[in-house]
mmCIF file of C-alpha atoms in Angstrom:
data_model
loop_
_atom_site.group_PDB
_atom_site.id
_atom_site.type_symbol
_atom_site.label_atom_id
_atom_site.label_comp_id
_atom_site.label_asym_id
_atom_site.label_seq_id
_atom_site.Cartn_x
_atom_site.Cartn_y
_atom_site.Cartn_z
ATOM 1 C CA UNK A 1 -22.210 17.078 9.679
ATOM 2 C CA UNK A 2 -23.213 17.803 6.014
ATOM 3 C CA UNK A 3 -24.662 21.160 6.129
ATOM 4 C CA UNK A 4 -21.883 23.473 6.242
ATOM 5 C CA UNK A 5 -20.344 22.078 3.098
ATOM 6 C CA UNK A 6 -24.118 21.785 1.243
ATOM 7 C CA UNK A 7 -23.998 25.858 2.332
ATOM 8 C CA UNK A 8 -20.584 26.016 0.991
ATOM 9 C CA UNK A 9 -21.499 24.223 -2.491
ATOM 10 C CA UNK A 10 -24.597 26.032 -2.528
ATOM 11 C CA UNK A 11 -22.951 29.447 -2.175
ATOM 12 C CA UNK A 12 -20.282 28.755 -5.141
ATOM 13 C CA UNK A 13 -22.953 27.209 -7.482
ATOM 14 C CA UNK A 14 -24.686 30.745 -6.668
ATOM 15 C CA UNK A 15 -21.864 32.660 -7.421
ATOM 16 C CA UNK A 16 -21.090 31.127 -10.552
ATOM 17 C CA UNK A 17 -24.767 31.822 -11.708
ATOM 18 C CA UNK A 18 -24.169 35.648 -10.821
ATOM 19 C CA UNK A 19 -21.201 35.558 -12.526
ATOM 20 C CA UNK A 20 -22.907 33.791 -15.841
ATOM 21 C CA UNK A 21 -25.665 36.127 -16.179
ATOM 22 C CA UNK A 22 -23.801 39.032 -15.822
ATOM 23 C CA UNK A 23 -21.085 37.773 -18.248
ATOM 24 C CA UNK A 24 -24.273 37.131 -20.731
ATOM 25 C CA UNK A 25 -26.236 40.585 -19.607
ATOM 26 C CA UNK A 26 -22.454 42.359 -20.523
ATOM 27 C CA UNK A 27 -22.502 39.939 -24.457
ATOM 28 C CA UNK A 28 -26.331 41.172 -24.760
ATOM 29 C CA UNK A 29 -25.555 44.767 -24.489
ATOM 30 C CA UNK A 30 -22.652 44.404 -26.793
ATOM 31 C CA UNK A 31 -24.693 42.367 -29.569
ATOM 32 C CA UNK A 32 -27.508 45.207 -29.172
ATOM 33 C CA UNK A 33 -25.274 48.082 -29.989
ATOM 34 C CA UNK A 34 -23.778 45.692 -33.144
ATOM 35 C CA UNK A 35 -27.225 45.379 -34.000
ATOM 36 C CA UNK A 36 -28.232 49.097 -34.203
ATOM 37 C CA UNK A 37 -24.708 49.874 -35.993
ATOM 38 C CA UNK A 38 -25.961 48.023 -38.947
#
């Protein structure tokens, strides 16, 4: 039985594009503010 562990590899490749985009939303606002400072 192969579909808990394509659920399983689904869920973590999920995850790690949550945790991508926020990392890059979080760098975005940062290079925004830089960008205004100057």
């Amino acid at each position: 039985m192969l579909v808990p562990y394509m659920m399983m590899v689904l869920c973590l490749c999920a995850m790690i594009v949550l945790a991508v985009c926020k990392f890059d939303y979080e760098e975005l606002k940062k290079f925004k503010e830089r960008a205004k400072g100057l």
